[in-house]
């Protein structure tokens, strides 16, 4: 049944019965396909494959039920004043004497399902070197080890891997055996991609090698609730007396454990504990696509750009109306996750992600986002944190910033150098010759001094010698077929360099 027929049926008045029949037929076909796939699972794969496919069926069922944008724009309101607290106010409360016992209630969870493909790397993104040979994972382990040593605590680290990253990550974990951090892993689900036309799974069996590699996908970080619960770790930690998880993306180098936020959770000023805290930060022009917190039907709700009706996208992007966005640093009550998971009450909007496979086949994958569950929890809160808690490394332009002297590294945490006179981060745009990490590294003999930089744009075949210094606004554009070498020791201040320059006066 093509999507065209379904759409046509939907547009005819009084055709809802026909629609329902089509929907049921489609669900039945998908169910049969999934049962076929399950028969190909070996005995040791059977149990978790069944859980995955059951989870997928629930998501697919909801996908067929939903029509149109998932939010009614007219109902979106600004969150009430007290529902988003300024970080300064939370910090001003100070810390209690028993901060160690508070820390012992915490588990740190890093979302580690992503590959480094967008930066031209094979394997898990968390294994890319970001600072002095340290990877994202190294820095995370160093941060938590530093906490455990300083406060004599036992904060564990949990990695949510995907089937793409699990094996490579586990190999690396042995090197942390002597660190003072207990490390656990669990896998997010593995769901079948579906053909955009037929809406049937592309996968024919459970394997994910050979031509089946592209048939499966990890369904977004909203999957954390079910996977964490199914892995048994949720119950283990509750049994150990842990009360909160701090969840963040492993590529956000600003997402360190914040003792003031943790204290606010454990010792709320009004005596009523929050089940869910989302760290938000002020939008700049660079963040117009980030999800934002709104008030919707009496609850805090995360609204993502994909849910916004087309007519309102510009309004959504406006920095004046929606001033904050979600950093994906989340603090969530373990007991609440268990309760909601068992009641099947965690409600997250479905994100429909369209992809084209290498062979040209158009598929869709159904995903959910971890922050979207905020509306299912009681007494949720947004905390407006400083920009320094949002330092994601998505591209080599971001990588240049964190490798530079703009930041100093201390016990795995990056902080803005005191020598920088203004707290904002320079805007850096590196062209396509720098997209892949290995090309990027080859083009810098050493990372330039960027303490006084406001803006850098580089395009074309450009290389940087050792000890280059960049200040103010610097734009370097090599025309097609030309090459620009910035010589060692060059100081570029408010300069535009273009054409074919091998040598530059300085």
PDB file of C-alpha atoms in Angstrom, residues 82-379:
ATOM      1  CA  UNK A  82       9.423  30.100  38.396  1.00  0.00           C
ATOM      2  CA  UNK A  83       9.550  27.088  36.056  1.00  0.00           C
ATOM      3  CA  UNK A  84      12.916  28.164  34.653  1.00  0.00           C
ATOM      4  CA  UNK A  85      15.323  29.163  37.401  1.00  0.00           C
ATOM      5  CA  UNK A  86      18.495  31.181  36.830  1.00  0.00           C
ATOM      6  CA  UNK A  87      21.615  29.170  37.668  1.00  0.00           C
ATOM      7  CA  UNK A  88      22.957  32.067  39.779  1.00  0.00           C
ATOM      8  CA  UNK A  89      20.045  31.671  42.170  1.00  0.00           C
ATOM      9  CA  UNK A  90      20.721  27.948  42.573  1.00  0.00           C
ATOM     10  CA  UNK A  91      24.442  28.536  43.026  1.00  0.00           C
ATOM     11  CA  UNK A  92      23.792  31.257  45.633  1.00  0.00           C
ATOM     12  CA  UNK A  93      22.373  28.636  48.001  1.00  0.00           C
ATOM     13  CA  UNK A  94      25.897  27.284  48.402  1.00  0.00           C
ATOM     14  CA  UNK A  95      26.746  23.681  49.260  1.00  0.00           C
ATOM     15  CA  UNK A  96      25.934  21.654  52.358  1.00  0.00           C
ATOM     16  CA  UNK A  97      28.638  20.085  54.530  1.00  0.00           C
ATOM     17  CA  UNK A  98      27.534  16.611  53.521  1.00  0.00           C
ATOM     18  CA  UNK A  99      28.129  17.073  49.791  1.00  0.00           C
ATOM     19  CA  UNK A 100      29.767  13.614  49.640  1.00  0.00           C
ATOM     20  CA  UNK A 101      26.571  11.866  50.722  1.00  0.00           C
ATOM     21  CA  UNK A 102      24.665  13.872  48.102  1.00  0.00           C
ATOM     22  CA  UNK A 103      27.174  12.859  45.406  1.00  0.00           C
ATOM     23  CA  UNK A 104      26.846   9.214  46.391  1.00  0.00           C
ATOM     24  CA  UNK A 105      23.217   9.348  45.208  1.00  0.00           C
ATOM     25  CA  UNK A 106      24.287  10.224  41.653  1.00  0.00           C
ATOM     26  CA  UNK A 107      24.953   8.153  38.526  1.00  0.00           C
ATOM     27  CA  UNK A 108      26.494   9.818  35.433  1.00  0.00           C
ATOM     28  CA  UNK A 109      25.108   8.579  32.104  1.00  0.00           C
ATOM     29  CA  UNK A 110      26.748   9.564  28.817  1.00  0.00           C
ATOM     30  CA  UNK A 111      24.998   9.094  25.479  1.00  0.00           C
ATOM     31  CA  UNK A 112      27.625   7.214  23.480  1.00  0.00           C
ATOM     32  CA  UNK A 113      25.695   5.855  20.520  1.00  0.00           C
ATOM     33  CA  UNK A 114      27.126   8.115  17.823  1.00  0.00           C
ATOM     34  CA  UNK A 115      29.830   7.447  15.252  1.00  0.00           C
ATOM     35  CA  UNK A 116      32.438   9.984  14.170  1.00  0.00           C
ATOM     36  CA  UNK A 117      31.349   9.748  10.530  1.00  0.00           C
ATOM     37  CA  UNK A 118      30.422  13.432  10.195  1.00  0.00           C
ATOM     38  CA  UNK A 119      34.052  14.243  11.036  1.00  0.00           C
ATOM     39  CA  UNK A 120      35.405  11.562   8.717  1.00  0.00           C
ATOM     40  CA  UNK A 121      36.278   9.087  11.481  1.00  0.00           C
ATOM     41  CA  UNK A 122      35.476   5.425  11.730  1.00  0.00           C
ATOM     42  CA  UNK A 123      34.246   4.028  15.036  1.00  0.00           C
ATOM     43  CA  UNK A 124      32.686   5.732  18.078  1.00  0.00           C
ATOM     44  CA  UNK A 125      32.839   9.506  18.186  1.00  0.00           C
ATOM     45  CA  UNK A 126      33.845   9.333  21.855  1.00  0.00           C
ATOM     46  CA  UNK A 127      37.236   7.924  20.847  1.00  0.00           C
ATOM     47  CA  UNK A 128      38.291  10.991  18.816  1.00  0.00           C
ATOM     48  CA  UNK A 129      41.222  12.847  20.408  1.00  0.00           C
ATOM     49  CA  UNK A 130      40.053  16.300  21.479  1.00  0.00           C
ATOM     50  CA  UNK A 131      42.736  17.674  23.753  1.00  0.00           C
ATOM     51  CA  UNK A 132      46.383  16.634  24.330  1.00  0.00           C
ATOM     52  CA  UNK A 133      45.641  13.191  22.867  1.00  0.00           C
ATOM     53  CA  UNK A 134      42.737  12.795  25.319  1.00  0.00           C
ATOM     54  CA  UNK A 135      39.463  11.529  23.848  1.00  0.00           C
ATOM     55  CA  UNK A 136      35.937  12.539  24.907  1.00  0.00           C
ATOM     56  CA  UNK A 137      35.835   9.335  26.943  1.00  0.00           C
ATOM     57  CA  UNK A 138      39.214   9.993  28.615  1.00  0.00           C
ATOM     58  CA  UNK A 139      38.067  13.459  29.704  1.00  0.00           C
ATOM     59  CA  UNK A 140      34.804  12.077  31.099  1.00  0.00           C
ATOM     60  CA  UNK A 141      36.600   9.394  33.114  1.00  0.00           C
ATOM     61  CA  UNK A 142      39.117  11.961  34.418  1.00  0.00           C
ATOM     62  CA  UNK A 143      36.298  14.278  35.571  1.00  0.00           C
ATOM     63  CA  UNK A 144      34.483  11.571  37.514  1.00  0.00           C
ATOM     64  CA  UNK A 145      37.669  10.113  38.951  1.00  0.00           C
ATOM     65  CA  UNK A 146      38.580  13.611  40.183  1.00  0.00           C
ATOM     66  CA  UNK A 147      35.154  13.882  41.899  1.00  0.00           C
ATOM     67  CA  UNK A 148      35.488  10.462  43.515  1.00  0.00           C
ATOM     68  CA  UNK A 149      38.976  11.217  44.809  1.00  0.00           C
ATOM     69  CA  UNK A 150      38.183  14.747  46.003  1.00  0.00           C
ATOM     70  CA  UNK A 151      35.008  13.829  47.895  1.00  0.00           C
ATOM     71  CA  UNK A 152      35.794  10.174  48.638  1.00  0.00           C
ATOM     72  CA  UNK A 153      32.674   9.059  46.772  1.00  0.00           C
ATOM     73  CA  UNK A 154      31.614   6.327  44.399  1.00  0.00           C
ATOM     74  CA  UNK A 155      29.949   8.011  41.425  1.00  0.00           C
ATOM     75  CA  UNK A 156      29.672   5.435  38.605  1.00  0.00           C
ATOM     76  CA  UNK A 157      29.833   6.174  34.884  1.00  0.00           C
ATOM     77  CA  UNK A 158      27.321   4.518  32.566  1.00  0.00           C
ATOM     78  CA  UNK A 159      27.678   4.592  28.791  1.00  0.00           C
ATOM     79  CA  UNK A 160      24.631   4.111  26.602  1.00  0.00           C
ATOM     80  CA  UNK A 161      26.175   2.527  23.508  1.00  0.00           C
ATOM     81  CA  UNK A 162      24.514   1.605  20.246  1.00  0.00           C
ATOM     82  CA  UNK A 163      25.180  -1.522  18.203  1.00  0.00           C
ATOM     83  CA  UNK A 164      27.488   0.737  16.167  1.00  0.00           C
ATOM     84  CA  UNK A 165      29.728   1.717  19.089  1.00  0.00           C
ATOM     85  CA  UNK A 166      29.440  -1.090  21.632  1.00  0.00           C
ATOM     86  CA  UNK A 167      32.259  -3.379  20.532  1.00  0.00           C
ATOM     87  CA  UNK A 168      34.889  -0.660  19.973  1.00  0.00           C
ATOM     88  CA  UNK A 169      33.976   1.081  23.231  1.00  0.00           C
ATOM     89  CA  UNK A 170      34.230  -2.109  25.296  1.00  0.00           C
ATOM     90  CA  UNK A 171      37.720  -2.811  23.928  1.00  0.00           C
ATOM     91  CA  UNK A 172      38.890   0.593  25.130  1.00  0.00           C
ATOM     92  CA  UNK A 173      37.329   0.343  28.601  1.00  0.00           C
ATOM     93  CA  UNK A 174      40.030  -2.036  29.825  1.00  0.00           C
ATOM     94  CA  UNK A 175      42.474   0.845  29.963  1.00  0.00           C
ATOM     95  CA  UNK A 176      40.437   2.389  32.802  1.00  0.00           C
ATOM     96  CA  UNK A 177      40.580  -0.702  35.017  1.00  0.00           C
ATOM     97  CA  UNK A 178      42.813   1.062  37.530  1.00  0.00           C
ATOM     98  CA  UNK A 179      40.853   4.317  37.579  1.00  0.00           C
ATOM     99  CA  UNK A 180      38.675   5.135  40.531  1.00  0.00           C
ATOM    100  CA  UNK A 181      35.468   4.954  38.499  1.00  0.00           C
ATOM    101  CA  UNK A 182      33.153   1.996  38.054  1.00  0.00           C
ATOM    102  CA  UNK A 183      32.099   1.915  34.403  1.00  0.00           C
ATOM    103  CA  UNK A 184      28.967   0.183  33.143  1.00  0.00           C
ATOM    104  CA  UNK A 185      27.533  -0.038  29.648  1.00  0.00           C
ATOM    105  CA  UNK A 186      24.184  -0.926  28.180  1.00  0.00           C
ATOM    106  CA  UNK A 187      22.965  -0.872  24.606  1.00  0.00           C
ATOM    107  CA  UNK A 188      20.168   1.161  23.163  1.00  0.00           C
ATOM    108  CA  UNK A 189      17.681  -0.712  21.010  1.00  0.00           C
ATOM    109  CA  UNK A 190      18.237  -1.732  17.422  1.00  0.00           C
ATOM    110  CA  UNK A 191      15.244  -0.978  15.208  1.00  0.00           C
ATOM    111  CA  UNK A 192      14.603  -1.811  11.542  1.00  0.00           C
ATOM    112  CA  UNK A 193      14.518   1.037   9.028  1.00  0.00           C
ATOM    113  CA  UNK A 194      11.386   1.065   6.928  1.00  0.00           C
ATOM    114  CA  UNK A 195      10.911   1.555   3.229  1.00  0.00           C
ATOM    115  CA  UNK A 196       9.400   5.008   2.665  1.00  0.00           C
ATOM    116  CA  UNK A 197       6.936   3.732   0.047  1.00  0.00           C
ATOM    117  CA  UNK A 198       5.738   0.396   1.435  1.00  0.00           C
ATOM    118  CA  UNK A 199       6.354   1.276   5.104  1.00  0.00           C
ATOM    119  CA  UNK A 200       7.666  -2.274   5.601  1.00  0.00           C
ATOM    120  CA  UNK A 201      10.999  -3.123   7.267  1.00  0.00           C
ATOM    121  CA  UNK A 202      14.025  -3.193   4.961  1.00  0.00           C
ATOM    122  CA  UNK A 203      15.739  -5.885   7.067  1.00  0.00           C
ATOM    123  CA  UNK A 204      15.172  -9.509   6.135  1.00  0.00           C
ATOM    124  CA  UNK A 205      17.000 -11.076   9.087  1.00  0.00           C
ATOM    125  CA  UNK A 206      18.635 -10.056  12.375  1.00  0.00           C
ATOM    126  CA  UNK A 207      22.206  -9.816  11.085  1.00  0.00           C
ATOM    127  CA  UNK A 208      23.735  -6.402  10.603  1.00  0.00           C
ATOM    128  CA  UNK A 209      26.596  -7.195   8.319  1.00  0.00           C
ATOM    129  CA  UNK A 210      26.900  -7.364   4.546  1.00  0.00           C
ATOM    130  CA  UNK A 211      23.924  -5.911   2.728  1.00  0.00           C
ATOM    131  CA  UNK A 212      21.956  -5.790   5.966  1.00  0.00           C
ATOM    132  CA  UNK A 213      24.282  -3.193   7.550  1.00  0.00           C
ATOM    133  CA  UNK A 214      22.041  -0.321   6.570  1.00  0.00           C
ATOM    134  CA  UNK A 215      18.799  -2.053   7.508  1.00  0.00           C
ATOM    135  CA  UNK A 216      19.068  -1.189  11.209  1.00  0.00           C
ATOM    136  CA  UNK A 217      19.421   1.986  13.250  1.00  0.00           C
ATOM    137  CA  UNK A 218      19.574   3.092  16.904  1.00  0.00           C
ATOM    138  CA  UNK A 219      16.298   4.957  17.559  1.00  0.00           C
ATOM    139  CA  UNK A 220      17.575   8.196  19.097  1.00  0.00           C
ATOM    140  CA  UNK A 221      18.428   8.917  22.722  1.00  0.00           C
ATOM    141  CA  UNK A 222      14.769   8.873  23.824  1.00  0.00           C
ATOM    142  CA  UNK A 223      15.295   5.121  23.887  1.00  0.00           C
ATOM    143  CA  UNK A 224      17.311   5.514  27.117  1.00  0.00           C
ATOM    144  CA  UNK A 225      14.311   4.972  29.407  1.00  0.00           C
ATOM    145  CA  UNK A 226      13.308   1.575  28.034  1.00  0.00           C
ATOM    146  CA  UNK A 227      16.866   0.345  27.398  1.00  0.00           C
ATOM    147  CA  UNK A 228      18.171   1.400  30.817  1.00  0.00           C
ATOM    148  CA  UNK A 229      15.189  -0.296  32.455  1.00  0.00           C
ATOM    149  CA  UNK A 230      15.500  -3.458  30.339  1.00  0.00           C
ATOM    150  CA  UNK A 231      19.246  -3.724  30.990  1.00  0.00           C
ATOM    151  CA  UNK A 232      18.628  -4.253  34.712  1.00  0.00           C
ATOM    152  CA  UNK A 233      20.974  -1.378  35.605  1.00  0.00           C
ATOM    153  CA  UNK A 234      18.111   0.865  36.713  1.00  0.00           C
ATOM    154  CA  UNK A 235      17.090  -1.616  39.418  1.00  0.00           C
ATOM    155  CA  UNK A 236      20.717  -2.255  40.367  1.00  0.00           C
ATOM    156  CA  UNK A 237      21.341   1.433  41.031  1.00  0.00           C
ATOM    157  CA  UNK A 238      18.063   1.908  42.924  1.00  0.00           C
ATOM    158  CA  UNK A 239      19.078  -1.087  45.029  1.00  0.00           C
ATOM    159  CA  UNK A 240      22.387   0.646  45.783  1.00  0.00           C
ATOM    160  CA  UNK A 241      20.569   3.749  47.004  1.00  0.00           C
ATOM    161  CA  UNK A 242      21.250   5.913  43.946  1.00  0.00           C
ATOM    162  CA  UNK A 243      18.545   8.508  43.288  1.00  0.00           C
ATOM    163  CA  UNK A 244      19.389  10.619  40.217  1.00  0.00           C
ATOM    164  CA  UNK A 245      21.046  10.212  36.859  1.00  0.00           C
ATOM    165  CA  UNK A 246      22.813  13.073  35.129  1.00  0.00           C
ATOM    166  CA  UNK A 247      22.430  12.430  31.395  1.00  0.00           C
ATOM    167  CA  UNK A 248      24.342  14.284  28.664  1.00  0.00           C
ATOM    168  CA  UNK A 249      25.865  13.837  25.225  1.00  0.00           C
ATOM    169  CA  UNK A 250      29.427  12.528  25.390  1.00  0.00           C
ATOM    170  CA  UNK A 251      30.499  15.154  22.835  1.00  0.00           C
ATOM    171  CA  UNK A 252      29.347  18.044  25.064  1.00  0.00           C
ATOM    172  CA  UNK A 253      32.571  18.935  26.859  1.00  0.00           C
ATOM    173  CA  UNK A 254      30.741  21.447  29.057  1.00  0.00           C
ATOM    174  CA  UNK A 255      28.487  18.802  30.626  1.00  0.00           C
ATOM    175  CA  UNK A 256      30.346  18.184  33.878  1.00  0.00           C
ATOM    176  CA  UNK A 257      28.730  17.211  37.190  1.00  0.00           C
ATOM    177  CA  UNK A 258      27.476  20.408  38.818  1.00  0.00           C
ATOM    178  CA  UNK A 259      27.311  20.170  42.612  1.00  0.00           C
ATOM    179  CA  UNK A 260      24.966  23.152  42.980  1.00  0.00           C
ATOM    180  CA  UNK A 261      22.335  21.652  40.670  1.00  0.00           C
ATOM    181  CA  UNK A 262      22.691  18.280  42.374  1.00  0.00           C
ATOM    182  CA  UNK A 263      22.226  19.888  45.792  1.00  0.00           C
ATOM    183  CA  UNK A 264      19.136  21.714  44.521  1.00  0.00           C
ATOM    184  CA  UNK A 265      17.659  18.376  43.450  1.00  0.00           C
ATOM    185  CA  UNK A 266      18.458  16.542  46.666  1.00  0.00           C
ATOM    186  CA  UNK A 267      17.614  19.421  49.046  1.00  0.00           C
ATOM    187  CA  UNK A 268      14.944  21.498  47.280  1.00  0.00           C
ATOM    188  CA  UNK A 269      14.236  24.839  48.980  1.00  0.00           C
ATOM    189  CA  UNK A 270      10.474  24.199  49.040  1.00  0.00           C
ATOM    190  CA  UNK A 271      10.859  20.590  50.184  1.00  0.00           C
ATOM    191  CA  UNK A 272       9.326  19.229  46.978  1.00  0.00           C
ATOM    192  CA  UNK A 273      11.735  17.299  44.815  1.00  0.00           C
ATOM    193  CA  UNK A 274      11.937  17.651  41.037  1.00  0.00           C
ATOM    194  CA  UNK A 275      11.767  14.462  39.003  1.00  0.00           C
ATOM    195  CA  UNK A 276      13.267  16.057  35.904  1.00  0.00           C
ATOM    196  CA  UNK A 277      15.599  19.027  35.435  1.00  0.00           C
ATOM    197  CA  UNK A 278      16.602  20.280  32.005  1.00  0.00           C
ATOM    198  CA  UNK A 279      19.555  22.620  31.663  1.00  0.00           C
ATOM    199  CA  UNK A 280      18.770  25.311  29.120  1.00  0.00           C
ATOM    200  CA  UNK A 281      20.916  28.213  27.999  1.00  0.00           C
ATOM    201  CA  UNK A 282      20.362  31.459  26.130  1.00  0.00           C
ATOM    202  CA  UNK A 283      20.084  31.215  22.368  1.00  0.00           C
ATOM    203  CA  UNK A 284      22.494  32.958  20.062  1.00  0.00           C
ATOM    204  CA  UNK A 285      22.063  33.253  16.305  1.00  0.00           C
ATOM    205  CA  UNK A 286      23.968  29.972  15.991  1.00  0.00           C
ATOM    206  CA  UNK A 287      21.397  28.024  17.996  1.00  0.00           C
ATOM    207  CA  UNK A 288      18.163  28.867  16.209  1.00  0.00           C
ATOM    208  CA  UNK A 289      17.389  25.210  15.557  1.00  0.00           C
ATOM    209  CA  UNK A 290      17.734  24.018  19.164  1.00  0.00           C
ATOM    210  CA  UNK A 291      14.656  22.651  20.938  1.00  0.00           C
ATOM    211  CA  UNK A 292      13.022  25.087  23.376  1.00  0.00           C
ATOM    212  CA  UNK A 293      11.094  24.762  26.644  1.00  0.00           C
ATOM    213  CA  UNK A 294       7.502  25.991  26.555  1.00  0.00           C
ATOM    214  CA  UNK A 295       4.400  25.725  28.683  1.00  0.00           C
ATOM    215  CA  UNK A 296       1.847  23.462  27.004  1.00  0.00           C
ATOM    216  CA  UNK A 297      -1.421  22.261  28.529  1.00  0.00           C
ATOM    217  CA  UNK A 298      -0.165  23.130  32.007  1.00  0.00           C
ATOM    218  CA  UNK A 299       3.149  21.246  31.723  1.00  0.00           C
ATOM    219  CA  UNK A 300       6.688  22.119  30.717  1.00  0.00           C
ATOM    220  CA  UNK A 301       7.236  20.741  27.256  1.00  0.00           C
ATOM    221  CA  UNK A 302      10.196  20.534  24.899  1.00  0.00           C
ATOM    222  CA  UNK A 303       9.334  21.677  21.394  1.00  0.00           C
ATOM    223  CA  UNK A 304      11.738  20.717  18.605  1.00  0.00           C
ATOM    224  CA  UNK A 305      11.930  22.418  15.221  1.00  0.00           C
ATOM    225  CA  UNK A 306      10.650  19.234  13.518  1.00  0.00           C
ATOM    226  CA  UNK A 307       7.346  19.549  15.415  1.00  0.00           C
ATOM    227  CA  UNK A 308       6.679  23.144  14.431  1.00  0.00           C
ATOM    228  CA  UNK A 309       4.080  23.762  11.688  1.00  0.00           C
ATOM    229  CA  UNK A 310       5.855  25.226   8.622  1.00  0.00           C
ATOM    230  CA  UNK A 311       4.061  28.568   8.920  1.00  0.00           C
ATOM    231  CA  UNK A 312       5.603  29.127  12.362  1.00  0.00           C
ATOM    232  CA  UNK A 313       9.199  27.997  11.821  1.00  0.00           C
ATOM    233  CA  UNK A 314      10.558  31.552  11.551  1.00  0.00           C
ATOM    234  CA  UNK A 315       8.788  32.511  14.748  1.00  0.00           C
ATOM    235  CA  UNK A 316      10.262  29.425  16.454  1.00  0.00           C
ATOM    236  CA  UNK A 317      13.748  30.441  15.336  1.00  0.00           C
ATOM    237  CA  UNK A 318      13.362  33.966  16.680  1.00  0.00           C
ATOM    238  CA  UNK A 319      15.824  34.757  19.430  1.00  0.00           C
ATOM    239  CA  UNK A 320      13.460  37.271  21.004  1.00  0.00           C
ATOM    240  CA  UNK A 321      10.392  35.071  21.459  1.00  0.00           C
ATOM    241  CA  UNK A 322      12.095  31.800  22.365  1.00  0.00           C
ATOM    242  CA  UNK A 323      15.174  32.897  24.238  1.00  0.00           C
ATOM    243  CA  UNK A 324      16.509  29.553  25.460  1.00  0.00           C
ATOM    244  CA  UNK A 325      17.276  26.109  24.095  1.00  0.00           C
ATOM    245  CA  UNK A 326      17.826  22.648  25.514  1.00  0.00           C
ATOM    246  CA  UNK A 327      21.482  21.692  26.128  1.00  0.00           C
ATOM    247  CA  UNK A 328      20.489  18.027  26.605  1.00  0.00           C
ATOM    248  CA  UNK A 329      22.073  18.063  30.065  1.00  0.00           C
ATOM    249  CA  UNK A 330      19.320  16.386  32.094  1.00  0.00           C
ATOM    250  CA  UNK A 331      18.927  15.358  35.730  1.00  0.00           C
ATOM    251  CA  UNK A 332      16.303  12.651  36.171  1.00  0.00           C
ATOM    252  CA  UNK A 333      14.942  10.744  39.163  1.00  0.00           C
ATOM    253  CA  UNK A 334      15.613   6.997  38.963  1.00  0.00           C
ATOM    254  CA  UNK A 335      12.481   6.129  40.944  1.00  0.00           C
ATOM    255  CA  UNK A 336      10.393   8.221  38.546  1.00  0.00           C
ATOM    256  CA  UNK A 337      11.878   6.494  35.480  1.00  0.00           C
ATOM    257  CA  UNK A 338      11.040   3.116  37.018  1.00  0.00           C
ATOM    258  CA  UNK A 339       7.477   4.159  37.872  1.00  0.00           C
ATOM    259  CA  UNK A 340       6.738   5.680  34.452  1.00  0.00           C
ATOM    260  CA  UNK A 341       8.407   2.834  32.565  1.00  0.00           C
ATOM    261  CA  UNK A 342       6.304   0.271  34.422  1.00  0.00           C
ATOM    262  CA  UNK A 343       3.130   2.268  33.772  1.00  0.00           C
ATOM    263  CA  UNK A 344       4.131   2.631  30.104  1.00  0.00           C
ATOM    264  CA  UNK A 345       3.557   6.357  30.691  1.00  0.00           C
ATOM    265  CA  UNK A 346       6.602   7.989  29.119  1.00  0.00           C
ATOM    266  CA  UNK A 347       5.291   9.979  26.203  1.00  0.00           C
ATOM    267  CA  UNK A 348       7.738  11.303  23.612  1.00  0.00           C
ATOM    268  CA  UNK A 349       6.873  12.720  20.207  1.00  0.00           C
ATOM    269  CA  UNK A 350       8.003  10.644  17.260  1.00  0.00           C
ATOM    270  CA  UNK A 351      10.696  12.171  15.089  1.00  0.00           C
ATOM    271  CA  UNK A 352      10.492  10.880  11.528  1.00  0.00           C
ATOM    272  CA  UNK A 353      13.982  10.927  10.066  1.00  0.00           C
ATOM    273  CA  UNK A 354      14.169  10.383   6.299  1.00  0.00           C
ATOM    274  CA  UNK A 355      17.382   8.878   4.867  1.00  0.00           C
ATOM    275  CA  UNK A 356      18.600   7.607   1.541  1.00  0.00           C
ATOM    276  CA  UNK A 357      20.659   4.419   1.719  1.00  0.00           C
ATOM    277  CA  UNK A 358      23.802   3.910  -0.350  1.00  0.00           C
ATOM    278  CA  UNK A 359      21.861   1.939  -2.943  1.00  0.00           C
ATOM    279  CA  UNK A 360      19.454   4.865  -3.401  1.00  0.00           C
ATOM    280  CA  UNK A 361      16.559   3.387  -1.413  1.00  0.00           C
ATOM    281  CA  UNK A 362      14.518   5.982   0.504  1.00  0.00           C
ATOM    282  CA  UNK A 363      13.826   4.902   4.050  1.00  0.00           C
ATOM    283  CA  UNK A 364      12.482   6.450   7.224  1.00  0.00           C
ATOM    284  CA  UNK A 365      13.586   5.800  10.759  1.00  0.00           C
ATOM    285  CA  UNK A 366      11.377   6.545  13.742  1.00  0.00           C
ATOM    286  CA  UNK A 367      13.189   8.183  16.644  1.00  0.00           C
ATOM    287  CA  UNK A 368      12.514   9.867  19.975  1.00  0.00           C
ATOM    288  CA  UNK A 369      14.479  12.433  22.004  1.00  0.00           C
ATOM    289  CA  UNK A 370      15.301  12.000  25.697  1.00  0.00           C
ATOM    290  CA  UNK A 371      14.280  15.554  26.681  1.00  0.00           C
ATOM    291  CA  UNK A 372      10.812  15.214  25.146  1.00  0.00           C
ATOM    292  CA  UNK A 373       9.774  13.046  28.113  1.00  0.00           C
ATOM    293  CA  UNK A 374       9.891  16.070  30.433  1.00  0.00           C
ATOM    294  CA  UNK A 375       6.100  16.410  30.246  1.00  0.00           C
ATOM    295  CA  UNK A 376       5.612  12.911  31.679  1.00  0.00           C
ATOM    296  CA  UNK A 377       7.473  13.695  34.916  1.00  0.00           C
ATOM    297  CA  UNK A 378       6.171  15.490  37.992  1.00  0.00           C
ATOM    298  CA  UNK A 379       7.479  18.845  39.165  1.00  0.00           C
TER     299      UNK A 379
END
